[in-house]
Every structure is written in C-alpha cells, then in structure tokens.
Amino acid sequence: MQNKTVCYRNVDWLVRWNGEAGAHEYVRGGDFAYDGDSIVHVGPGYAGEVAEERAGAGLMIMPGLINLHTHSATMPVLKGIREDMANPSLYMSALYDGWNLFPTPVERKRWNTAYAYGEMLRSGCTTVLDMCYPFPDWLEVADESGIRCYFGGLFQSANWSTTNGHSLDYIWADDGGTAAMAQSMQLIADARAHGSALLDGAVTPMAVDTCTAELIAEAERESQALGAPFQLHVGESMIEFLEMTRRTGLSQMQWLDANDLLLEGMLIGHGIFLDHHSWLHWGTRDDLDILVDIKAVVTHCPVVFSRYGITLESFGLYNDAGVTMTIGTDVFPHNMIEEMRSAAVCGRIADQHMHAVPTTSVFEAATSEAAKALGRDDLGRLAEGAKADFVVVDCKVPEMQPLYDPLRSLIHTAADRAVRDVYVGGIERVRDGVVLSLDMPRIASEVNATQEALTPDASSRHWAKKPLDDIAPRTLPVAET
Ligand SMILES: [Zn+2]
C-alpha cells in the first residue's frame, strides 16, 4: 500500500497529549505526522517513511477545538439584532421576545448552518454538537463543510410565548413532543447511515422547563440505547428557574432528581441559574452537589450571556468541584477562541480572583474535557492513534508575538487571525485562513439576504408589534439624506 504519511518537521511548538499525566504539554521542535485520518507521531524525530514533508518553523500545531453547544440553523440571522436587545420585564433576557423575531424559512436554513460551520472551521473548531430542529439538507451541509458533527435534533413538549412582555406562557403540544422526538431519532439514524465517519448524533430534548418528565425519560432511554450523548438546557434564565420553582417548588436539578431523570454524564446546557446563583437568593444549596454526583458536563457559552450582563457563578467553582467543564458558542459568533477568552475573563470576574480560571482550564474545556464529555479519547488531543483533527497556528503573525506562551497569545490576543490551516480527519478544510470546503462569500450574502427578507415584518412577530427600530435600535441613528 502506498505510504501517505505527512510529516511537519521541527515544529516550533507542538501541543502534545501526555497520556500518563492526562494533560496537554508543549513540545519544542518536535515532528508531527499523520497518515489518513489518524495521527501517527507527536514528538521528537519521526523516523518512519514519509510521503510528504512540511516545514514546522514558526508554527504551533494544536488539537482542533470542540464546540458542544450551538444552534446553527437559527442564530446567524440574528447578528446585529440581538447584541443590545433585552427585555427589562423578563430579567433583561431577550430569549422570549427574540427567539422568533427572525424565523429563517426551512429552505434557507442550510445557509445559516453553512455560515456557522465555516466560521467554526475558520477559528479552529473541528467538532461541533449542533442542536436544531431537523431540516432538509442538514446532513449534506455538514458533510460538505467537512466538520465533525454530532446532530442534535431539537424536540420539546411546549413552546414559549409571551403576550404581554412580562410573563411567559407555555403552549403544550397535544402529543407531549413525541412526534418531534421521533424525527430527531430518525436524524441520528440517518447520520449514522450516511457513510461519513465524521457524522453522528446526540439526543437533545430542548429544556427542562419545556419538556415533560415523560419526554425527558424517554429521551434518556433512547440516548442510552443508542450510546449517544444526551443534552438538556438547564439553568439558562431567571425565568426558567422561577417557572420551575413556581410549578414544582423545586429547583431544576432537584426536580430532575425527584423524577429520577438524572443521567450520569449528561450534558447540561449553560447551568447558570442553579440554586446557588446569587441573583436567586434561593434557600437550598443542592444543585452543584447533584452535578458532581452524576458526573455532569456543563457547557458554558460565556460570550452571549456576558452580553446580557450574566455569568456563571462560577467556572472555577464548578471546575474545582469536579464538574466536567466544556464550552460552546450558542448563538454568534461561532468562535471558540473568543469563547475561551471570555470563559477565562468572566470566570475571574465572577470569583474576583485571577487564579480562578487559568488559561489551561479553558483550553482543556475546549479540547480534552469536551472529548471526555463525548466519550471520545481520540479527539481533543494530539496523540498517536487520535484523529488527525488539528490546527496549524502561524506564530509569525504580529498578533502572536512576543511569543513566550503561544496558547496565551492565541487565546488572549491573536484569536483566528493566527489560525492558518485546519484539518479534520486528515483533510485540509482551511488553508491560509480561507475555508476551502465552503464558498463563504456566497454563503454570507445568502444569510444577509435572509435577514433582509425578514426585516420588514419583524415587528409583526413581536408580542406588542413594536417597530424593529424600538426593539433593536441601531447603534447610531440613520441620518435623513
Ligand atoms: Zn442553547
């Protein structure tokens, strides 16, 4: 068989997985080799036969980042609308006013998703757990992009609605959400039957306040039968906490416990408004212990929440308690490097302590800890036998220098400006900062066209029919000309 091994020689900085220590480490001046979709060598002096040699001078090679929480099909069109938008009568959240203002028609969702995947790849993300209502072409878009994708088809028993802007109604489906769940299970089957090793599925009922106990229980049974990750939004908003305590007298985690719905290793989306959060002034302190007991994974999406003035209390507290901390992009931008930076900064502010969240912790959250959450010891690390999902960082760009510590330079300063090439399963998907697999200028113009088409009647979808100029005023007034 023809040798296909590609070897980067004398790479200035390799981020290698030290299996014994169970941690990443820097290797200076080592070789990095991969063959097909797998890594064959990370370290000094690769002696095997090589089909192609590449110079490693001036480079850092690190594992591809893993984004465990995103909603690609719906969020990109909200750029420019949601960043300053808040409802003062719903604890400053724009979730309930905003979620349906710009509903992308199903036939145009593919552009949003392609846009999101392109943005992820461009910023060094190689694996995503994407949660959307299933739509035609989703598998094809992911396959075309070349990103490693876990498809989480969303389903729920109830939809949110507000008719007065200060209270939330739940519109319950007659079937409790079972038909929508069946579609999501079919999506997992389709992903697994697709033939691409990069596509898989996850079981993702929407949220603790929008699903019946029966639906969550059924979803958990499916997840275990399929050996697929299980995700639930919990602790996303003040309103959700207040609704669950009003409905049941229990916090969300306590309610899951009381209904025998705690699943070991479950992914908790956000996990912010749990019983200890300072805004709640709630009398119990059980929820964090529950997370630890069930080895829960919390996926922190700091950028969007920090725009609301909200943060987790706190990344450091959860991490030190033993919760598996991971990171997602949730809305936009789909940039895991910016999320890592915000996770570190917000975590330090929350704890008023600079050592609460070292840069090492957020890098682990976006790589090895996320891989652990997916049950994958072949992702999120550069090690022999792991998948060749890697990022080539150009240490010569001015933003990376001075270069005492390249991960700090990347995460705190340079971000995607230093991401040169990105590989998923040994296939190059970004070269010199350009996404090869997707026509990003075309895709961006299509997403823009969707937003433009939805803008004139956005007001009709607002509970008070407010003009968009009032819901989301532009940063500057547009002058009469
Ligand atoms: Zn979400």
Coordinates of N, CA, C and O in Angstrom, one line a residue, residues 339-452:
E339 N -14.7 32.4 22.8 CA -15.4 31.8 24.0 C -14.4 31.4 25.1 O -14.7 31.6 26.2
M340 N -13.2 30.9 24.7 CA -12.2 30.5 25.7 C -11.8 31.7 26.5 O -11.7 31.8 27.7
R341 N -11.5 32.8 25.7 CA -11.1 34.1 26.3 C -12.1 34.6 27.3 O -11.9 34.9 28.4
S342 N -13.4 34.6 26.8 CA -14.5 35.1 27.7 C -14.7 34.2 28.9 O -15.0 34.7 30.0
A343 N -14.5 32.9 28.7 CA -14.7 32.0 29.9 C -13.7 32.3 30.9 O -14.0 32.3 32.1
A344 N -12.4 32.6 30.5 CA -11.4 32.9 31.5 C -11.7 34.2 32.2 O -11.6 34.4 33.4
V345 N -12.0 35.2 31.4 CA -12.2 36.6 31.9 C -13.5 36.6 32.8 O -13.4 37.1 33.9
C346 N -14.6 36.1 32.3 CA -15.8 36.1 33.1 C -15.7 35.3 34.4 O -16.2 35.7 35.5
G347 N -15.0 34.2 34.3 CA -14.7 33.4 35.5 C -13.9 34.1 36.5 O -14.2 33.9 37.7
R348 N -12.9 34.9 36.1 CA -12.1 35.6 37.1 C -12.9 36.7 37.7 O -12.8 37.0 38.9
I349 N -13.8 37.4 36.9 CA -14.6 38.4 37.4 C -15.6 37.8 38.4 O -15.8 38.4 39.5
A350 N -16.2 36.7 38.1 CA -17.2 36.1 39.0 C -16.6 35.8 40.3 O -17.2 35.9 41.4
D351 N -15.4 35.3 40.3 CA -14.7 34.9 41.6 C -13.9 36.0 42.2 O -13.3 35.8 43.3
Q352 N -13.8 37.1 41.4 CA -12.9 38.2 41.9 C -11.5 37.6 42.3 O -11.0 38.0 43.3
H353 N -11.0 36.8 41.4 CA -9.7 36.1 41.7 C -9.1 35.7 40.3 O -9.7 35.0 39.6
M354 N -7.9 36.2 40.1 CA -7.2 35.9 38.8 C -6.9 34.5 38.6 O -6.8 34.0 37.5
H355 N -6.6 33.8 39.7 CA -6.3 32.4 39.6 C -7.5 31.4 39.5 O -7.3 30.2 39.4
A356 N -8.7 32.0 39.5 CA -9.9 31.1 39.5 C -10.0 30.3 38.2 O -10.4 29.2 38.2
V357 N -9.6 30.9 37.1 CA -9.7 30.2 35.8 C -8.4 30.4 35.0 O -8.3 31.4 34.2
P358 N -7.4 29.6 35.2 CA -6.2 29.7 34.4 C -6.5 29.4 32.9 O -7.5 28.7 32.6
T359 N -5.7 29.9 32.0 CA -5.9 29.7 30.6 C -5.9 28.2 30.3 O -6.6 27.7 29.4
T360 N -5.1 27.5 31.0 CA -5.0 26.0 30.9 C -6.4 25.4 31.0 O -6.8 24.5 30.2
S361 N -7.2 25.9 31.9 CA -8.5 25.3 32.2 C -9.5 25.5 31.0 O -10.3 24.6 30.6
V362 N -9.4 26.7 30.4 CA -10.4 26.9 29.3 C -9.9 26.2 28.0 O -10.8 25.7 27.2
F363 N -8.6 26.0 27.9 CA -8.1 25.2 26.7 C -8.5 23.8 26.9 O -9.0 23.1 25.9
E364 N -8.4 23.2 28.1 CA -8.9 21.9 28.3 C -10.4 21.7 28.1 O -10.8 20.7 27.5
A365 N -11.1 22.8 28.5 CA -12.6 22.7 28.3 C -13.0 22.6 26.9 O -13.9 22.0 26.5
A366 N -12.2 23.3 26.0 CA -12.4 23.3 24.6 C -11.8 22.1 23.8 O -12.0 22.0 22.6
T367 N -11.1 21.3 24.5 CA -10.4 20.2 23.8 C -10.6 18.9 24.6 O -11.6 18.2 24.3
S368 N -9.8 18.5 25.5 CA -9.8 17.2 26.1 C -11.0 17.0 27.0 O -11.6 15.8 27.0
E369 N -11.5 18.0 27.7 CA -12.7 17.8 28.6 C -13.9 17.6 27.7 O -14.8 16.8 28.0
A370 N -14.0 18.3 26.6 CA -15.1 18.2 25.7 C -15.1 16.8 25.0 O -16.1 16.2 24.9
A371 N -13.9 16.3 24.7 CA -13.8 14.9 24.1 C -14.3 13.9 25.2 O -15.0 13.0 24.8
K372 N -13.9 14.1 26.4 CA -14.4 13.2 27.5 C -15.9 13.2 27.6 O -16.5 12.2 27.7
A373 N -16.5 14.4 27.4 CA -17.9 14.5 27.5 C -18.6 13.7 26.4 O -19.7 13.2 26.6
L374 N -17.9 13.6 25.3 CA -18.5 12.9 24.1 C -18.1 11.4 24.2 O -18.5 10.6 23.3
G375 N -17.3 11.1 25.2 CA -16.9 9.7 25.3 C -15.9 9.3 24.2 O -15.8 8.2 23.8
R376 N -15.1 10.3 23.8 CA -14.1 10.1 22.7 C -12.7 10.4 23.2 O -12.3 11.5 23.5
D377 N -11.9 9.3 23.3 CA -10.5 9.5 23.7 C -9.6 9.7 22.5 O -8.4 9.8 22.6
D378 N -10.2 9.8 21.3 CA -9.5 10.1 20.1 C -9.7 11.5 19.5 O -9.3 11.8 18.4
L379 N -10.3 12.3 20.3 CA -10.5 13.7 19.9 C -9.9 14.7 20.9 O -9.7 14.2 22.1
G380 N -9.7 15.9 20.6 CA -9.3 16.9 21.5 C -7.9 16.8 22.0 O -7.6 17.3 23.1
R381 N -7.1 16.1 21.3 CA -5.7 15.8 21.7 C -4.9 15.5 20.5 O -5.3 14.9 19.6
L382 N -3.6 15.8 20.6 CA -2.6 15.3 19.7 C -1.9 14.2 20.3 O -1.0 14.4 21.2
A383 N -2.2 13.0 19.9 CA -1.6 11.8 20.4 C -1.6 10.7 19.3 O -2.5 10.7 18.5
E384 N -0.6 9.8 19.4 CA -0.6 8.7 18.4 C -1.9 7.9 18.5 O -2.4 7.6 19.6
G385 N -2.5 7.7 17.4 CA -3.8 7.0 17.3 C -5.0 7.9 17.3 O -6.1 7.4 17.0
A386 N -4.9 9.1 17.8 CA -6.0 10.0 17.8 C -6.3 10.5 16.4 O -5.5 10.4 15.5
K387 N -7.5 11.0 16.2 CA -7.9 11.5 14.9 C -7.1 12.7 14.5 O -6.7 13.6 15.4
A388 N -6.8 12.9 13.2 CA -5.9 14.0 12.7 C -6.8 15.2 12.6 O -7.0 15.7 11.5
D389 N -7.4 15.7 13.7 CA -8.1 16.9 13.8 C -7.2 17.9 14.4 O -7.0 17.9 15.6
F390 N -6.6 18.8 13.6 CA -5.6 19.7 14.2 C -5.6 21.1 13.5 O -6.1 21.3 12.4
V391 N -5.0 22.0 14.2 CA -5.0 23.4 13.8 C -3.5 23.8 13.7 O -2.7 23.6 14.6
V392 N -3.2 24.4 12.6 CA -1.8 25.0 12.4 C -1.9 26.5 12.6 O -2.6 27.2 11.9
V393 N -1.2 26.9 13.7 CA -1.2 28.3 14.1 C 0.1 29.0 13.6 O 1.2 28.4 13.8
D394 N -0.1 30.1 12.9 CA 1.1 30.9 12.4 C 1.6 31.8 13.5 O 1.0 32.8 13.8
C395 N 2.7 31.4 14.1 CA 3.3 32.1 15.2 C 4.0 33.4 14.7 O 4.4 34.2 15.5
K396 N 4.1 33.5 13.4 CA 4.8 34.7 12.9 C 3.9 35.9 12.7 O 4.4 37.0 12.4
V397 N 2.6 35.7 12.8 CA 1.8 36.9 12.6 C 2.1 37.9 13.8 O 2.3 37.4 14.9
P398 N 2.0 39.2 13.6 CA 2.4 40.1 14.6 C 1.6 39.9 15.9 O 2.1 40.0 17.0
E399 N 0.3 39.5 15.8 CA -0.5 39.4 17.0 C -0.1 38.3 17.9 O -0.5 38.2 19.1
M400 N 0.7 37.3 17.4 CA 1.1 36.2 18.2 C 2.4 36.5 18.9 O 2.8 35.8 19.8
Q401 N 3.0 37.7 18.6 CA 4.3 38.0 19.2 C 4.2 39.1 20.2 O 3.4 40.0 19.9
P402 N 5.0 39.2 21.2 CA 6.1 38.3 21.6 C 5.5 36.9 21.9 O 4.3 36.8 22.2
L403 N 6.3 35.9 21.9 CA 5.9 34.5 21.9 C 6.3 33.7 23.1 O 6.7 32.5 22.9
Y404 N 6.3 34.2 24.3 CA 6.7 33.4 25.4 C 5.8 32.2 25.6 O 6.2 31.1 25.9
D405 N 4.5 32.4 25.3 CA 3.5 31.4 25.5 C 2.4 31.4 24.4 O 1.5 32.3 24.4
P406 N 2.6 30.6 23.4 CA 1.7 30.7 22.2 C 0.2 30.5 22.5 O -0.6 31.2 21.8
L407 N -0.2 29.6 23.4 CA -1.6 29.5 23.7 C -2.2 30.8 24.3 O -3.3 31.2 24.0
R408 N -1.4 31.4 25.2 CA -1.9 32.7 25.7 C -2.0 33.7 24.6 O -2.9 34.5 24.6
S409 N -1.0 33.8 23.7 CA -1.0 34.8 22.7 C -2.2 34.5 21.8 O -2.9 35.5 21.3
L410 N -2.5 33.2 21.5 CA -3.6 32.9 20.6 C -5.0 33.3 21.3 O -5.8 33.9 20.7
I411 N -5.1 32.8 22.6 CA -6.4 32.9 23.2 C -6.7 34.4 23.7 O -7.8 34.9 23.5
H412 N -5.7 35.0 24.2 CA -6.0 36.4 24.7 C -5.8 37.5 23.7 O -6.2 38.6 24.0
T413 N -5.1 37.2 22.6 CA -4.8 38.3 21.7 C -5.1 38.0 20.2 O -6.0 38.6 19.6
A414 N -4.4 37.0 19.7 CA -4.5 36.9 18.2 C -5.8 36.3 17.7 O -6.3 36.6 16.6
A415 N -6.3 35.3 18.4 CA -7.5 34.6 18.0 C -7.4 34.0 16.6 O -6.3 33.7 16.2
D416 N -8.5 34.1 15.8 CA -8.4 33.4 14.5 C -7.5 34.1 13.5 O -7.2 33.6 12.4
R417 N -7.0 35.3 13.8 CA -6.0 36.0 12.9 C -4.8 35.1 12.7 O -4.1 35.2 11.8
A418 N -4.5 34.2 13.7 CA -3.3 33.4 13.7 C -3.6 31.9 13.2 O -2.7 31.1 13.1
V419 N -4.9 31.6 13.0 CA -5.3 30.3 12.5 C -5.0 30.2 11.0 O -5.7 30.9 10.2
R420 N -4.0 29.4 10.7 CA -3.6 29.3 9.3 C -4.3 28.2 8.5 O -5.0 28.4 7.6
D421 N -4.1 27.0 9.0 CA -4.7 25.8 8.4 C -5.5 24.9 9.4 O -5.0 24.9 10.5
V422 N -6.5 24.3 8.9 CA -7.3 23.5 9.8 C -7.6 22.1 9.1 O -8.0 22.1 8.0
Y423 N -7.4 21.1 9.8 CA -7.6 19.7 9.3 C -8.6 19.0 10.1 O -8.5 19.0 11.3
V424 N -9.5 18.3 9.4 CA -10.5 17.4 10.1 C -10.3 16.0 9.6 O -10.4 15.8 8.3
G425 N -10.0 15.0 10.4 CA -9.7 13.7 9.9 C -8.7 13.6 8.8 O -8.8 12.9 7.9
G426 N -7.7 14.5 8.9 CA -6.6 14.5 8.0 C -6.9 15.2 6.7 O -6.0 15.3 5.8
I427 N -8.1 15.8 6.6 CA -8.4 16.5 5.3 C -8.3 18.0 5.6 O -8.9 18.5 6.6
E428 N -7.6 18.7 4.7 CA -7.5 20.2 4.9 C -8.8 20.9 4.6 O -9.3 20.8 3.5
R429 N -9.3 21.6 5.6 CA -10.6 22.4 5.4 C -10.4 23.9 5.4 O -11.3 24.6 5.0
V430 N -9.3 24.3 6.0 CA -8.9 25.8 5.9 C -7.5 25.8 5.5 O -6.6 25.1 6.1
R431 N -7.2 26.7 4.6 CA -5.8 26.9 4.2 C -5.5 28.4 4.1 O -6.3 29.2 3.5
D432 N -4.5 28.9 4.8 CA -4.2 30.3 4.8 C -5.4 31.1 5.2 O -5.6 32.2 4.7
G433 N -6.1 30.6 6.2 CA -7.2 31.4 6.7 C -8.5 31.4 5.9 O -9.4 32.1 6.2
V434 N -8.5 30.6 4.8 CA -9.6 30.6 3.9 C -10.3 29.2 4.0 O -9.6 28.2 3.8
V435 N -11.6 29.2 4.2 CA -12.3 27.9 4.2 C -12.4 27.3 2.8 O -12.9 28.0 1.9
L436 N -11.8 26.1 2.7 CA -11.8 25.5 1.3 C -13.1 24.8 0.9 O -13.4 24.8 -0.2
S437 N -13.7 24.3 1.9 CA -14.9 23.4 1.6 C -16.2 24.2 1.4 O -17.1 23.6 0.9
L438 N -16.2 25.5 1.8 CA -17.4 26.2 1.7 C -17.2 27.6 1.0 O -16.1 28.2 1.2
D439 N -18.1 28.0 0.2 CA -18.0 29.3 -0.5 C -18.5 30.4 0.4 O -19.7 30.8 0.3
M440 N -17.6 30.8 1.3 CA -18.1 31.7 2.4 C -18.6 33.1 1.9 O -19.6 33.5 2.4
P441 N -18.1 33.7 0.9 CA -18.7 35.0 0.4 C -20.1 34.8 -0.1 O -21.0 35.5 0.3
R442 N -20.3 33.7 -0.8 CA -21.7 33.4 -1.3 C -22.6 33.1 -0.1 O -23.8 33.6 0.0
I443 N -22.1 32.3 0.8 CA -22.9 31.9 1.9 C -23.3 33.1 2.8 O -24.4 33.3 3.2
A444 N -22.3 34.0 3.0 CA -22.6 35.2 3.8 C -23.7 36.0 3.2 O -24.5 36.6 3.8
S445 N -23.6 36.2 1.8 CA -24.6 37.0 1.2 C -25.9 36.4 1.2 O -27.0 37.1 1.3
E446 N -26.0 35.1 1.2 CA -27.3 34.4 1.4 C -27.9 34.6 2.8 O -29.1 34.8 2.9
V447 N -27.1 34.5 3.8 CA -27.5 34.8 5.2 C -28.0 36.2 5.3 O -29.1 36.5 5.9
N448 N -27.3 37.1 4.7 CA -27.7 38.5 4.7 C -29.0 38.7 4.0 O -29.9 39.5 4.5
A449 N -29.2 38.0 2.9 CA -30.5 38.1 2.2 C -31.6 37.6 3.0 O -32.7 38.2 3.0
T450 N -31.4 36.5 3.8 CA -32.4 36.0 4.7 C -32.8 37.1 5.7 O -34.0 37.4 5.9
Q451 N -31.8 37.7 6.3 CA -32.1 38.7 7.3 C -32.8 39.9 6.7 O -33.8 40.4 7.2
E452 N -32.4 40.3 5.5 CA -33.1 41.4 4.8 C -34.5 41.1 4.5 O -35.4 42.0 4.7

